[in-house]
Short mmCIF file of C-alpha atoms in Angstrom, two decimals:
data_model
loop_
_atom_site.label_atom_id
_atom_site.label_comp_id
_atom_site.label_asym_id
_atom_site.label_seq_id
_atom_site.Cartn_x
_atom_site.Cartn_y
_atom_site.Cartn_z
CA UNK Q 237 -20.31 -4.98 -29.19
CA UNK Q 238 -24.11 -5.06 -28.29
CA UNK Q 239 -25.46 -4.60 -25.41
CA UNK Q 240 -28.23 -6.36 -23.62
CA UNK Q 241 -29.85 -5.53 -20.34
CA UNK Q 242 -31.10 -8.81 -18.21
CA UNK Q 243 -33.75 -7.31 -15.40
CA UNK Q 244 -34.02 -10.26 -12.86
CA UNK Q 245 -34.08 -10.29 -9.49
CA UNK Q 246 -32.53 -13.84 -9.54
CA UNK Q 247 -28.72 -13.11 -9.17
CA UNK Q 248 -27.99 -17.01 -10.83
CA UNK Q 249 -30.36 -16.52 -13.50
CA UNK Q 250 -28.54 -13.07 -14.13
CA UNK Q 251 -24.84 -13.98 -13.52
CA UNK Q 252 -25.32 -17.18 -15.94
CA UNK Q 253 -26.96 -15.28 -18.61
CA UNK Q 254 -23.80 -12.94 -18.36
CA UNK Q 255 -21.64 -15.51 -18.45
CA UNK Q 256 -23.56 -17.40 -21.42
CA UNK Q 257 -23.33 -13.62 -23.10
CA UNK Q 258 -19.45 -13.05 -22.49
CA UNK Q 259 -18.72 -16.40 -24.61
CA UNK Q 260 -20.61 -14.90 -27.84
CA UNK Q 261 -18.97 -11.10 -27.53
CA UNK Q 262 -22.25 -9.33 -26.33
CA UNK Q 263 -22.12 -7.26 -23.07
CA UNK Q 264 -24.65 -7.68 -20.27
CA UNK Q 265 -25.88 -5.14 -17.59
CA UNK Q 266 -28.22 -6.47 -14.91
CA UNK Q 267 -30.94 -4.48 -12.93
CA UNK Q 268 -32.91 -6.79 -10.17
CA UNK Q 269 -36.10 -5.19 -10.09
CA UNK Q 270 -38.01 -3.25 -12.65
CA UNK Q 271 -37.91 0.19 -11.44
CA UNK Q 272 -33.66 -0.30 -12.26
CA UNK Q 273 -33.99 -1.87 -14.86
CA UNK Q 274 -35.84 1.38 -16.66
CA UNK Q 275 -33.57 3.66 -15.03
CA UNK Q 276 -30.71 2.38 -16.46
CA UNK Q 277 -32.84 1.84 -19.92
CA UNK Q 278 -32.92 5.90 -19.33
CA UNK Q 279 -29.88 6.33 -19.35
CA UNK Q 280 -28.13 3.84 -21.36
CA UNK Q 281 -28.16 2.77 -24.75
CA UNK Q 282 -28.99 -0.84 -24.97
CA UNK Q 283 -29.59 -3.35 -28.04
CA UNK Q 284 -31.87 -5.87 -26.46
CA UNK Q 285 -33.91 -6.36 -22.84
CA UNK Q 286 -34.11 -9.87 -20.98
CA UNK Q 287 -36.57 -9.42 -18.86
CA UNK Q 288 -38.58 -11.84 -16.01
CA UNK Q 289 -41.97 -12.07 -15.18
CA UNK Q 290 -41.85 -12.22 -11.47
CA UNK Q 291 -39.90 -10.19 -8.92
CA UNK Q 292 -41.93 -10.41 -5.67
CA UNK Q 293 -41.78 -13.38 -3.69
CA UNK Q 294 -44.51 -16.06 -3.33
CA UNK Q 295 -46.00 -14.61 -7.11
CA UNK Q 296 -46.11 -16.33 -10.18
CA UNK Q 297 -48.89 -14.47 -11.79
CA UNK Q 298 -46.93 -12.46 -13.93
CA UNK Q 299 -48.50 -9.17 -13.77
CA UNK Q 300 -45.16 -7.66 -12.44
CA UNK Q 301 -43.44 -8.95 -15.87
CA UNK Q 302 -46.76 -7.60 -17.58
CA UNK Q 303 -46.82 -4.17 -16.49
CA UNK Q 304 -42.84 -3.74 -16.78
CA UNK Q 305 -43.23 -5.24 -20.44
CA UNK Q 306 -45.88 -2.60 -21.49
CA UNK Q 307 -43.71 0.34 -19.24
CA UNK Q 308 -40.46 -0.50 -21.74
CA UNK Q 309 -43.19 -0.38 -25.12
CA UNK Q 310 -44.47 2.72 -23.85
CA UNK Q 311 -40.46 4.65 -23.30
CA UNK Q 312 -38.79 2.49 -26.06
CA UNK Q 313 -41.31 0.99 -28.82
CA UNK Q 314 -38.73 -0.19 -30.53
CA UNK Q 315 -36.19 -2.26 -28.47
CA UNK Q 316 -36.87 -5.79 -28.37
CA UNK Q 317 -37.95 -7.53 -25.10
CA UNK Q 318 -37.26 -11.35 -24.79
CA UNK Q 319 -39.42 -12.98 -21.78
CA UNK Q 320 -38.18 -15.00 -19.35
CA UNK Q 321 -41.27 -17.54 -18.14
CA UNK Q 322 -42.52 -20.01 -16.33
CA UNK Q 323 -45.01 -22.89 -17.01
CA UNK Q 324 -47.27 -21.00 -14.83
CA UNK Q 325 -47.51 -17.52 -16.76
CA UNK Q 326 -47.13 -19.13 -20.39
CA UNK Q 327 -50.47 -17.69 -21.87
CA UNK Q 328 -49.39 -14.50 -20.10
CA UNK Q 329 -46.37 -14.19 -22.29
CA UNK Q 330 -48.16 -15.62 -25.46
CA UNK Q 331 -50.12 -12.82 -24.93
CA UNK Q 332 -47.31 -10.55 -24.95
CA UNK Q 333 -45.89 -11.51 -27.63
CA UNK Q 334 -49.01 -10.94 -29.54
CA UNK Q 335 -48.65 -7.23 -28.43
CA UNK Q 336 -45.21 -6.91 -29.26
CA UNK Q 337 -42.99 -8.50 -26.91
CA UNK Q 338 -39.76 -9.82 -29.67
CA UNK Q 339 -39.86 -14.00 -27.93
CA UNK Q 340 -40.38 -15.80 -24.58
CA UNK Q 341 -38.33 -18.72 -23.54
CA UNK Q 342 -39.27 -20.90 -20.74
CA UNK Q 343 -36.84 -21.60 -18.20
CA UNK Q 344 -34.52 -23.43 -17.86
CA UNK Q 345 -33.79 -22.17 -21.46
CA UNK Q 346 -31.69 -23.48 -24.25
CA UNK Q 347 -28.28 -22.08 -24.73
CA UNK Q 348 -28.18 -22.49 -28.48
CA UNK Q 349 -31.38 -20.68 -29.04
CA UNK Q 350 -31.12 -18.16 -26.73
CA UNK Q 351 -28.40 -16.75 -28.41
CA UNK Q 352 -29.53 -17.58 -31.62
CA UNK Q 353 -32.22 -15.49 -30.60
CA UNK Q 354 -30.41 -12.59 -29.35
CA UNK Q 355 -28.27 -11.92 -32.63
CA UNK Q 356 -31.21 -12.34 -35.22
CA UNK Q 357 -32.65 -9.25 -32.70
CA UNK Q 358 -29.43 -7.36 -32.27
CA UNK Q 359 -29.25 -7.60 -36.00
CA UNK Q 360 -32.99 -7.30 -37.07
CA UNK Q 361 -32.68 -4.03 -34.21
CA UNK Q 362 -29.43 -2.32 -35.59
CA UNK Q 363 -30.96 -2.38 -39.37
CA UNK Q 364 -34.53 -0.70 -38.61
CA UNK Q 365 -32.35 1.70 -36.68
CA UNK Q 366 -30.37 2.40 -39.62
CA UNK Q 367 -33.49 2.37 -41.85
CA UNK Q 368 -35.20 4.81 -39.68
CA UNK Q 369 -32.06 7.21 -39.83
CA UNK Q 370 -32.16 6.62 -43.46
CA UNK Q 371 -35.58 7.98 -43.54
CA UNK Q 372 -35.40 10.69 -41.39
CA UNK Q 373 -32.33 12.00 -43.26
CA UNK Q 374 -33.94 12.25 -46.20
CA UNK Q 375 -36.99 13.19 -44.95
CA UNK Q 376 -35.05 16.16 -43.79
CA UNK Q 377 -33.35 17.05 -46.95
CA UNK Q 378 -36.65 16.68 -48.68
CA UNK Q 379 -38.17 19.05 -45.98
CA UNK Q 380 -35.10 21.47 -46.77
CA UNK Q 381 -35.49 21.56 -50.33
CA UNK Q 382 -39.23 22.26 -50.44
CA UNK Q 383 -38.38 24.78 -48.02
CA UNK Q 384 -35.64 26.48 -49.52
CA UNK Q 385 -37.08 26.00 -52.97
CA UNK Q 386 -39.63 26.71 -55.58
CA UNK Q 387 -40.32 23.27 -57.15
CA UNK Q 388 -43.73 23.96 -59.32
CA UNK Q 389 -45.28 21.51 -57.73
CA UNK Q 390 -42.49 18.80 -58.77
CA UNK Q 391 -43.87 15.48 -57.09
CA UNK Q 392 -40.60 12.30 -56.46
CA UNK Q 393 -40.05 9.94 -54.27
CA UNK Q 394 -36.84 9.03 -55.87
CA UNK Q 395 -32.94 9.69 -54.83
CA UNK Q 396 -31.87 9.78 -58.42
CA UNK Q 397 -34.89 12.37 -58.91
CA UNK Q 398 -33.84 14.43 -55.78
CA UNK Q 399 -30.16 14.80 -56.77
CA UNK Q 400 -31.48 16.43 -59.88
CA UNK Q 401 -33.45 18.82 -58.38
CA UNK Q 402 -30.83 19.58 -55.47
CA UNK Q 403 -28.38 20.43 -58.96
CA UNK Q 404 -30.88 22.64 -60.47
CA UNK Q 405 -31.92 24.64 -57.04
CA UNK Q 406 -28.02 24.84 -56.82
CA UNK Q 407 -27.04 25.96 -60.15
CA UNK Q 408 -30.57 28.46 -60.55
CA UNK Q 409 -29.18 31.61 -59.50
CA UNK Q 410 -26.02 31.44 -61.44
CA UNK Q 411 -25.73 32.77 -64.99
CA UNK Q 412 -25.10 29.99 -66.76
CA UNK Q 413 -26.71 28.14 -69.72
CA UNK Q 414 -28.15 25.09 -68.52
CA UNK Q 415 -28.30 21.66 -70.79
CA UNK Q 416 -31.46 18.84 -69.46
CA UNK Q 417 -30.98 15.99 -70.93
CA UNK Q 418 -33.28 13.33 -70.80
CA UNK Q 419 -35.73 10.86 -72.95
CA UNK Q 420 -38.75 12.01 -73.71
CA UNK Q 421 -41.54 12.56 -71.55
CA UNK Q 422 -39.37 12.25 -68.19
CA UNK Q 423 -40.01 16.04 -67.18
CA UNK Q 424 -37.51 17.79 -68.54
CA UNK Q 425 -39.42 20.95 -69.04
CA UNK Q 426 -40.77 21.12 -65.25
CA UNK Q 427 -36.94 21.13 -64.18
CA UNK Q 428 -36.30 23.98 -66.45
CA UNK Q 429 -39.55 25.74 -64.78
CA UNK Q 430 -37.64 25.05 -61.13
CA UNK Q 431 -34.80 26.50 -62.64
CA UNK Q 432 -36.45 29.84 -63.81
CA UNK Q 433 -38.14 30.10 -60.43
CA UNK Q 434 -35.38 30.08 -58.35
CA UNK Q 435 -33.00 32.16 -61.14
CA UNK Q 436 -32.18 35.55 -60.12
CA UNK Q 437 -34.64 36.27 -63.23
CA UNK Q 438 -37.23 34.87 -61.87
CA UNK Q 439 -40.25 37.91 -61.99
CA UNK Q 440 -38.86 37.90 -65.69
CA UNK Q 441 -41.06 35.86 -68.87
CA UNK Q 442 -40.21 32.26 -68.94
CA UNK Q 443 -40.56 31.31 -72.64
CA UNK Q 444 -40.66 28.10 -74.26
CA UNK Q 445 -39.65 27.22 -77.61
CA UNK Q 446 -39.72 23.13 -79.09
CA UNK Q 447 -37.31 23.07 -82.07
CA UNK Q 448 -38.92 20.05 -83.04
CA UNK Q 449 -42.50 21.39 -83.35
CA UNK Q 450 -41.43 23.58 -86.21
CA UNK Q 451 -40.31 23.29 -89.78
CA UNK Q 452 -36.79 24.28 -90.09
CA UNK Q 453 -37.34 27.14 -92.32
CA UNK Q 454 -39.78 28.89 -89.27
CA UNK Q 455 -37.03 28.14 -86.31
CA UNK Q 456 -34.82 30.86 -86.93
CA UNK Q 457 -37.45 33.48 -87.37
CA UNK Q 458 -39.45 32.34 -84.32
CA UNK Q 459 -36.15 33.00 -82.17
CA UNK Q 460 -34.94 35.36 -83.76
CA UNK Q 461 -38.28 37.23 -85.18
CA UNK Q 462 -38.44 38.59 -89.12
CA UNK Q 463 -39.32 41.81 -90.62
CA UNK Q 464 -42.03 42.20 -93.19
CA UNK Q 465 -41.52 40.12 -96.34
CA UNK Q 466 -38.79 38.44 -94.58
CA UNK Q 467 -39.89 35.08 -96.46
CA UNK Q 468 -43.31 33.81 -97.80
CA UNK Q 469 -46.01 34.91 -95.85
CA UNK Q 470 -44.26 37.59 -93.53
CA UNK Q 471 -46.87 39.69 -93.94
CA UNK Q 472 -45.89 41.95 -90.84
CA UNK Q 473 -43.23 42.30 -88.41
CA UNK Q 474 -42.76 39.80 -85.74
CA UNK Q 475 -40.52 39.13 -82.61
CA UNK Q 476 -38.89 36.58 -81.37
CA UNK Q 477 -38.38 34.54 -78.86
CA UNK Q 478 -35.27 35.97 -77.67
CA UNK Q 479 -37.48 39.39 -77.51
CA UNK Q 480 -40.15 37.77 -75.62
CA UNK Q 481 -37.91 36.29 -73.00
CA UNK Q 482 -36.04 39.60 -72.37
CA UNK Q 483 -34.89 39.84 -68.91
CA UNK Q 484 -35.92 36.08 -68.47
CA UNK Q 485 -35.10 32.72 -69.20
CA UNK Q 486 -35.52 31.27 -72.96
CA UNK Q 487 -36.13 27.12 -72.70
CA UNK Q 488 -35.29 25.88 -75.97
CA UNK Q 489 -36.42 22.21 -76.31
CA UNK Q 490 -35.49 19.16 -78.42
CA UNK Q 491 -32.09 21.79 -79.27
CA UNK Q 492 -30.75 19.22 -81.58
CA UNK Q 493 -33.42 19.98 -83.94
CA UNK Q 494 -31.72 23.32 -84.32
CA UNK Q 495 -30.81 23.80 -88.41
CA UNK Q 496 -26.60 24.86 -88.56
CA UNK Q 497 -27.43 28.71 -89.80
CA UNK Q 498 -29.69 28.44 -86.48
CA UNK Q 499 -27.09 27.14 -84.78
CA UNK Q 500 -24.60 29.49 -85.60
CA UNK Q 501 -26.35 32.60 -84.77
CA UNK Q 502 -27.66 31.16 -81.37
CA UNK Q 503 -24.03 30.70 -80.58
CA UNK Q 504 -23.83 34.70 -80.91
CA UNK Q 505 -26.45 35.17 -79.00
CA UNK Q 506 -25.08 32.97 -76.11
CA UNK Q 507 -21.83 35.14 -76.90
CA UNK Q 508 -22.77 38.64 -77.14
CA UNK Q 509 -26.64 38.64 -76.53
CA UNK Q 510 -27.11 40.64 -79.78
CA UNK Q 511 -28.56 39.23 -82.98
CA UNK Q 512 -30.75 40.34 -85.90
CA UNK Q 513 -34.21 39.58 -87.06
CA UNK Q 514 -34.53 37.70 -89.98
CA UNK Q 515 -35.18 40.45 -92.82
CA UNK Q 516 -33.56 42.82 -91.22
CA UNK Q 517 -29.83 44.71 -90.88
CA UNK Q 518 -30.43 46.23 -87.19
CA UNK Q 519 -29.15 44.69 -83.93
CA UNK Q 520 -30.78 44.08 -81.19
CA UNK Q 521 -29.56 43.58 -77.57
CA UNK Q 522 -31.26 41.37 -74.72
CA UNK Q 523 -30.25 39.67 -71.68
CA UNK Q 524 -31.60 36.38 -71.35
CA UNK Q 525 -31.05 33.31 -69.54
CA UNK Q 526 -31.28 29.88 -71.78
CA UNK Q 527 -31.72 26.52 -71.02
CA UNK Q 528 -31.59 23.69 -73.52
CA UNK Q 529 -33.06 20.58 -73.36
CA UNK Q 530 -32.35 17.05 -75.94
CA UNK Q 531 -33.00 13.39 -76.12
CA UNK Q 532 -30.79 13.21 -78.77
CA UNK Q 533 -27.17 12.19 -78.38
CA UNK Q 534 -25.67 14.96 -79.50
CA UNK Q 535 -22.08 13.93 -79.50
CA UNK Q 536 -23.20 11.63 -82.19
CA UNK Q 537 -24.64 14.47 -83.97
CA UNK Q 538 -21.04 16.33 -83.43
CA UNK Q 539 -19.43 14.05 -85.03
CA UNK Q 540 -21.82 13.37 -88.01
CA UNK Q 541 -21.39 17.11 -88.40
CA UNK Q 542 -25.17 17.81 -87.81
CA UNK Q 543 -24.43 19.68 -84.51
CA UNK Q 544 -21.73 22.36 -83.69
CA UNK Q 545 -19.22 21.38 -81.06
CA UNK Q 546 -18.40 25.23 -79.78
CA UNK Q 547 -22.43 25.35 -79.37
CA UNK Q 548 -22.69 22.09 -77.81
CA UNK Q 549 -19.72 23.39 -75.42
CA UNK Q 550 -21.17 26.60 -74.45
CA UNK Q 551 -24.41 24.97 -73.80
CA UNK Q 552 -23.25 22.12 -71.89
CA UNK Q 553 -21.81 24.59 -69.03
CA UNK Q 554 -24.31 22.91 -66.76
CA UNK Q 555 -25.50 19.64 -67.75
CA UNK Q 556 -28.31 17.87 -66.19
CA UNK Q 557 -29.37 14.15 -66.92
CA UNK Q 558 -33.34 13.32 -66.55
CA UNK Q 559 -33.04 9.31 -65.83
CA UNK Q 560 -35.97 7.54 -67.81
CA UNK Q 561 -39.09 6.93 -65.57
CA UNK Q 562 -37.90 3.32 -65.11
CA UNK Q 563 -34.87 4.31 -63.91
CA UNK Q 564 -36.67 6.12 -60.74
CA UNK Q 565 -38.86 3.77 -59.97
CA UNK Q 566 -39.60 5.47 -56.53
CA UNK Q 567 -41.23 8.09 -58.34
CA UNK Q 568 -43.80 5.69 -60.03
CA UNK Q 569 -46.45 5.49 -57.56
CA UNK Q 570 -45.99 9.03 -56.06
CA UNK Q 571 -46.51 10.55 -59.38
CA UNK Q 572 -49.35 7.78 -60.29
CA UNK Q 573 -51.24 8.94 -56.98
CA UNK Q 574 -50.85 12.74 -58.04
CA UNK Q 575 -52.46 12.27 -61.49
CA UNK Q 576 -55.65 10.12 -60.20
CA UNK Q 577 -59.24 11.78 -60.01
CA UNK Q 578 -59.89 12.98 -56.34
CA UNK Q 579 -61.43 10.05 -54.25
CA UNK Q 580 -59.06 7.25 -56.23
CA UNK Q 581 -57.05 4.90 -54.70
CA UNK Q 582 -55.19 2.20 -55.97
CA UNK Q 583 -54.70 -1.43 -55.44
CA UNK Q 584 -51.88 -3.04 -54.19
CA UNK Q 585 -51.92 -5.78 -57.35
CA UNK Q 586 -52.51 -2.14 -59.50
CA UNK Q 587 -49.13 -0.55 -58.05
CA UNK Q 588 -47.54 -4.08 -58.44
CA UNK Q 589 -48.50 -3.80 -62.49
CA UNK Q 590 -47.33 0.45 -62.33
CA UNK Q 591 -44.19 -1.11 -61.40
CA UNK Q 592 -43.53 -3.80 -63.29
CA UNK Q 593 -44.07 -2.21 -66.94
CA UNK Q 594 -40.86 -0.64 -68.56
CA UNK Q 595 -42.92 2.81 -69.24
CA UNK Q 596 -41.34 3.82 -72.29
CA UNK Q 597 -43.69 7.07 -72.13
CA UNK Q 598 -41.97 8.06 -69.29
CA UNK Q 599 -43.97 10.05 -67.16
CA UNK Q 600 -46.17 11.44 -70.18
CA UNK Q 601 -47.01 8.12 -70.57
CA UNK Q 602 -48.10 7.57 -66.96
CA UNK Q 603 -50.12 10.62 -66.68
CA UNK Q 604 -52.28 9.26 -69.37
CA UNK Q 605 -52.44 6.08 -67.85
CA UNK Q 606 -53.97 7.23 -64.92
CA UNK Q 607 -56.14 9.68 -66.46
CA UNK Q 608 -57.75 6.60 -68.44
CA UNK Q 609 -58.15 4.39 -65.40
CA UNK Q 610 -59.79 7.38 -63.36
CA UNK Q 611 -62.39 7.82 -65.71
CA UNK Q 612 -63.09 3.70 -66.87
CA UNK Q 613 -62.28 1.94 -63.13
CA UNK Q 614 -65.94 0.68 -61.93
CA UNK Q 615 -65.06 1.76 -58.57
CA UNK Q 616 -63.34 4.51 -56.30
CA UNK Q 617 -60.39 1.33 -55.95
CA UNK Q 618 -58.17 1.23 -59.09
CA UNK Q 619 -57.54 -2.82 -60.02
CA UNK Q 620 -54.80 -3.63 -62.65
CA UNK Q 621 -56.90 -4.66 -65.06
CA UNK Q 622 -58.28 -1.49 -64.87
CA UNK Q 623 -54.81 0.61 -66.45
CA UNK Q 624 -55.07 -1.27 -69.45
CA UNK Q 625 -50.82 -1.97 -69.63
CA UNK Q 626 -49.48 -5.54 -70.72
CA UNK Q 627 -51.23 -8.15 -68.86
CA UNK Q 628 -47.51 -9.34 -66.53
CA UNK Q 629 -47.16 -11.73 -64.04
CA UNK Q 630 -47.75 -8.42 -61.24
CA UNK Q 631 -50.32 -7.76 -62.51
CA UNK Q 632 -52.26 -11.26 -63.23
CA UNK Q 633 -52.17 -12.31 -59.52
CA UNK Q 634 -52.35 -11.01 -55.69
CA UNK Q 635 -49.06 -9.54 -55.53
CA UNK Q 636 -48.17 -9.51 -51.60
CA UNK Q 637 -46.49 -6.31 -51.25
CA UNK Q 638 -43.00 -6.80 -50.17
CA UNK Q 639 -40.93 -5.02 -47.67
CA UNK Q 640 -39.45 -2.65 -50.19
CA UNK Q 641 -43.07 -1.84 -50.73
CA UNK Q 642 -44.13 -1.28 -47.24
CA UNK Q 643 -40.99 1.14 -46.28
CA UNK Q 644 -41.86 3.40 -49.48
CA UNK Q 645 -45.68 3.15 -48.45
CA UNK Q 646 -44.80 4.09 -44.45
CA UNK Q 647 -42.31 6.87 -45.69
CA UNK Q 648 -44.76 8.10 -47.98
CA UNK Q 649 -47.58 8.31 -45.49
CA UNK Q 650 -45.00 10.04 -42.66
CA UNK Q 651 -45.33 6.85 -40.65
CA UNK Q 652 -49.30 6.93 -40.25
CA UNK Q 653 -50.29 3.39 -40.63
CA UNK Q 654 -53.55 3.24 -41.49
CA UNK Q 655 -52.78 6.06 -44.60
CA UNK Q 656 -49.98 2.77 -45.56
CA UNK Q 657 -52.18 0.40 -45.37
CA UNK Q 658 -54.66 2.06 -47.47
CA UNK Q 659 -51.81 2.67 -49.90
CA UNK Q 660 -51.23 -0.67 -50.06
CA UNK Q 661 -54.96 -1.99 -50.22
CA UNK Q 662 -54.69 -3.70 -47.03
CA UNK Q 663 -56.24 -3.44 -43.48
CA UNK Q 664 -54.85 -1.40 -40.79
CA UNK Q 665 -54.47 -4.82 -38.82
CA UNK Q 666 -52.61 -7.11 -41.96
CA UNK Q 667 -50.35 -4.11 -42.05
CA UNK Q 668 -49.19 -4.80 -38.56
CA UNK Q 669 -48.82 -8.62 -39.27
CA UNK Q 670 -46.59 -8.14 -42.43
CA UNK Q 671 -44.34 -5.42 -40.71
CA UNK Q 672 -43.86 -8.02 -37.48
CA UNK Q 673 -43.19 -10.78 -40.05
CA UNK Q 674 -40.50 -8.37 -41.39
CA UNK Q 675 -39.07 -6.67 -38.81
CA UNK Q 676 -40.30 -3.36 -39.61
CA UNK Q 677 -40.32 -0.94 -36.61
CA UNK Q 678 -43.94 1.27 -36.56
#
């Protein structure tokens, strides 16, 4: 049941407010003077203050009211305050209002839209509280994971992005082969590089290795390495990759490009950790740690016979799934801030267009994006037109940011308003206005 607190030193004003309150299931305590009403305020938790604007006899100035108003905003900026006035103090509590002060209602007031009143508050009230528990909860596991963990740098906003990385902190230090998979371009290589740094390996080499940047013929002799005259052109003896990343972590990307004799002895490796170079009869031990990473669907490939299951299997101990860029659209602007010149900003009708294109790049895509508007934008302020995506309805027009928008731009700044508004390429002052519109607590 909510609460609300009437301070008026008027006992029939008081006892018919309570009464008025009873009907509708809200509870009412009463305080007759100011100084009781903030103890109890201090002391009790309380959805909504009724408060007058005179308490001393013979004064209808409304200073009392003023002063008490601006006494609750300083101890509790967030609870709403209805006013309580009289024709003779009406500009006083216009005024109030304008700083904050939820409604006024003359007296005698109106029944129906008291109340009305009071549960749009109560309501509006017990969902910024929520919101702002929201926020500071994950502001707190956010602050725990960058403390607890080595992230390279990593740069989200996202929830879907942060239960990744809160998988691969967890899973790091065991020794398990890890599977990211993940279109391309969404960053699966910078999660492997989390991984490695907060492995038990971790002083070891971290080497990378893109299956799909070679012929086929080359794959198995640049993990494996190959003797002299191994095949055409082995002029000399070479190494591996499985030798390089020796008491480290291996990160074999695009995996499903991985020929079946390459397959096959990788499995071994996973096995036993002993293989041969290409060329060559001896074997070789190593300890290393690998992860794999795909876009491909590679229980498709299983069962067109392109990919081995037992592989897939001992891969897959661990599997994490990347979500495309437009899947985590949180992490759009965050990342779109980190990759603009120094000095950049961007406009709230540019972040509207950021958000509104499907980014099939992922975030390879948007890092180029950004590096092409930072060096052709006229100005230190970043318009749409100046990202050069599909001309959309966001970004053709003044996109008033919504309150979606605000929250992210608020959490993003830790609450500092004028860093928001900035975000948002409005004034410190329209800020306020849209978050009062909204109900958004500062």
């Amino acid at each position: 049941m909510p609460t609300v607190l009437i301070i008026d030193d008027n006992a029939a004003v008081a006892i018919a407010l309570d009464v008025l309150f009873s009907l509708h299931d809200i509870g009412a305590l009463r305080a007759t003077s100011p100084e009781e009403g903030l103890a109890i305020l201090e002391r009790t938790s309380v959805d909504l203050v009724i408060q007058d604007m005179n308490f001393s006899a013979d004064t209808t100035s409304g200073e009392e009211g003023t002063a008490l108003f601006r006494e609750i905003r300083r101890r509790h900026p967030d609870l709403p305050v209805i006013l309580l006035t009289a024709w003779t103090h009406l500009d006083a509590a216009v005024e109030l209002v304008k700083s904050g002060a939820a409604d006024y209602l003359s007296k005698p007031w109106n029944d129906n839209r008291l109340i009305a009143t009071v549960t749009n508050l109560v309501e509006l009230g017990q969902a910024n509280r929520a919101l702002r528990q929201r926020v500071q909860q994950e502001r707190r596991v956010r602050r725990d994971l960058e403390q607890g963990f080595d992230l390279r740098g990593m740069v989200w906003q996202d929830a879907a992005t942060e239960r990744i990385l809160h998988l691969a902190c967890q899973v790091a230090r065991a020794d398990v082969p890890v599977l990211i998979s993940g279109p391309n371009g969404t960053g699966k290589e910078r999660i492997a590089e989390i991984i490695q740094a907060n492995s038990l390996v971790a002083d070891g080499p971290f080497v990378v290795l893109n299956c799909g940047a070679l012929p086929a013929e080359l794959i198995e002799a640049e993990l494996f390495g190959a003797e002299a005259g191994a095949y055409t052109g082995a002029s000399r003896a070479r190494e591996g990759k499985f030798e390089a990343a020796d008491g480290g972590t291996l990160f074999l990307d695009e995996i499903g490009n991985l020929p079946l004799a390459g397959q096959m002895k990788l499995l071994r490796v996973l096995e036993t950790g002993r293989f041969e170079r290409l060329g060559s009869n001896r074997e070789r031990q190593v300890k290393v740690r690998v992860i794999s990473a795909t876009n491909a669907d590679l229980g498709a490939m299983i069962r067109a016979g392109t990919f081995r299951e037992d592989l897939f299997y001992r891969l897959n101990v661990i599997e994490l799934r990347l979500p495309a860029l437009a899947a985590r659209p949180a992490d759009i602007l965050p990342l779109a801030a980190s990759f603009l010149a120094r000095g950049k900003s961007l406009h709230h009708c540019a972040q509207a267009a950021l958000l509104a294109h499907a980014w099939p790049g992922n975030v390879r895509e948007l890092k180029n994006v950004m590096a092409r508007a930072s060096l052709l934008a006229a100005g230190d302020v970043i318009k749409a037109g100046d990202l050069g995506l599909p001309v959309t309805l966001a970004a053709s027009v003044e996109v008033e940011p919504d309150r979606d928008a605000i929250v992210q731009a608020m959490a993003r700044a830790g609450g500092v308003v004028a860093q928001a508004a900035a975000d948002l390429g409005l004034s410190r002052q329209a800020l306020y206005r849209r978050m009062e519109r909204l109900g958004i607590a500062r």
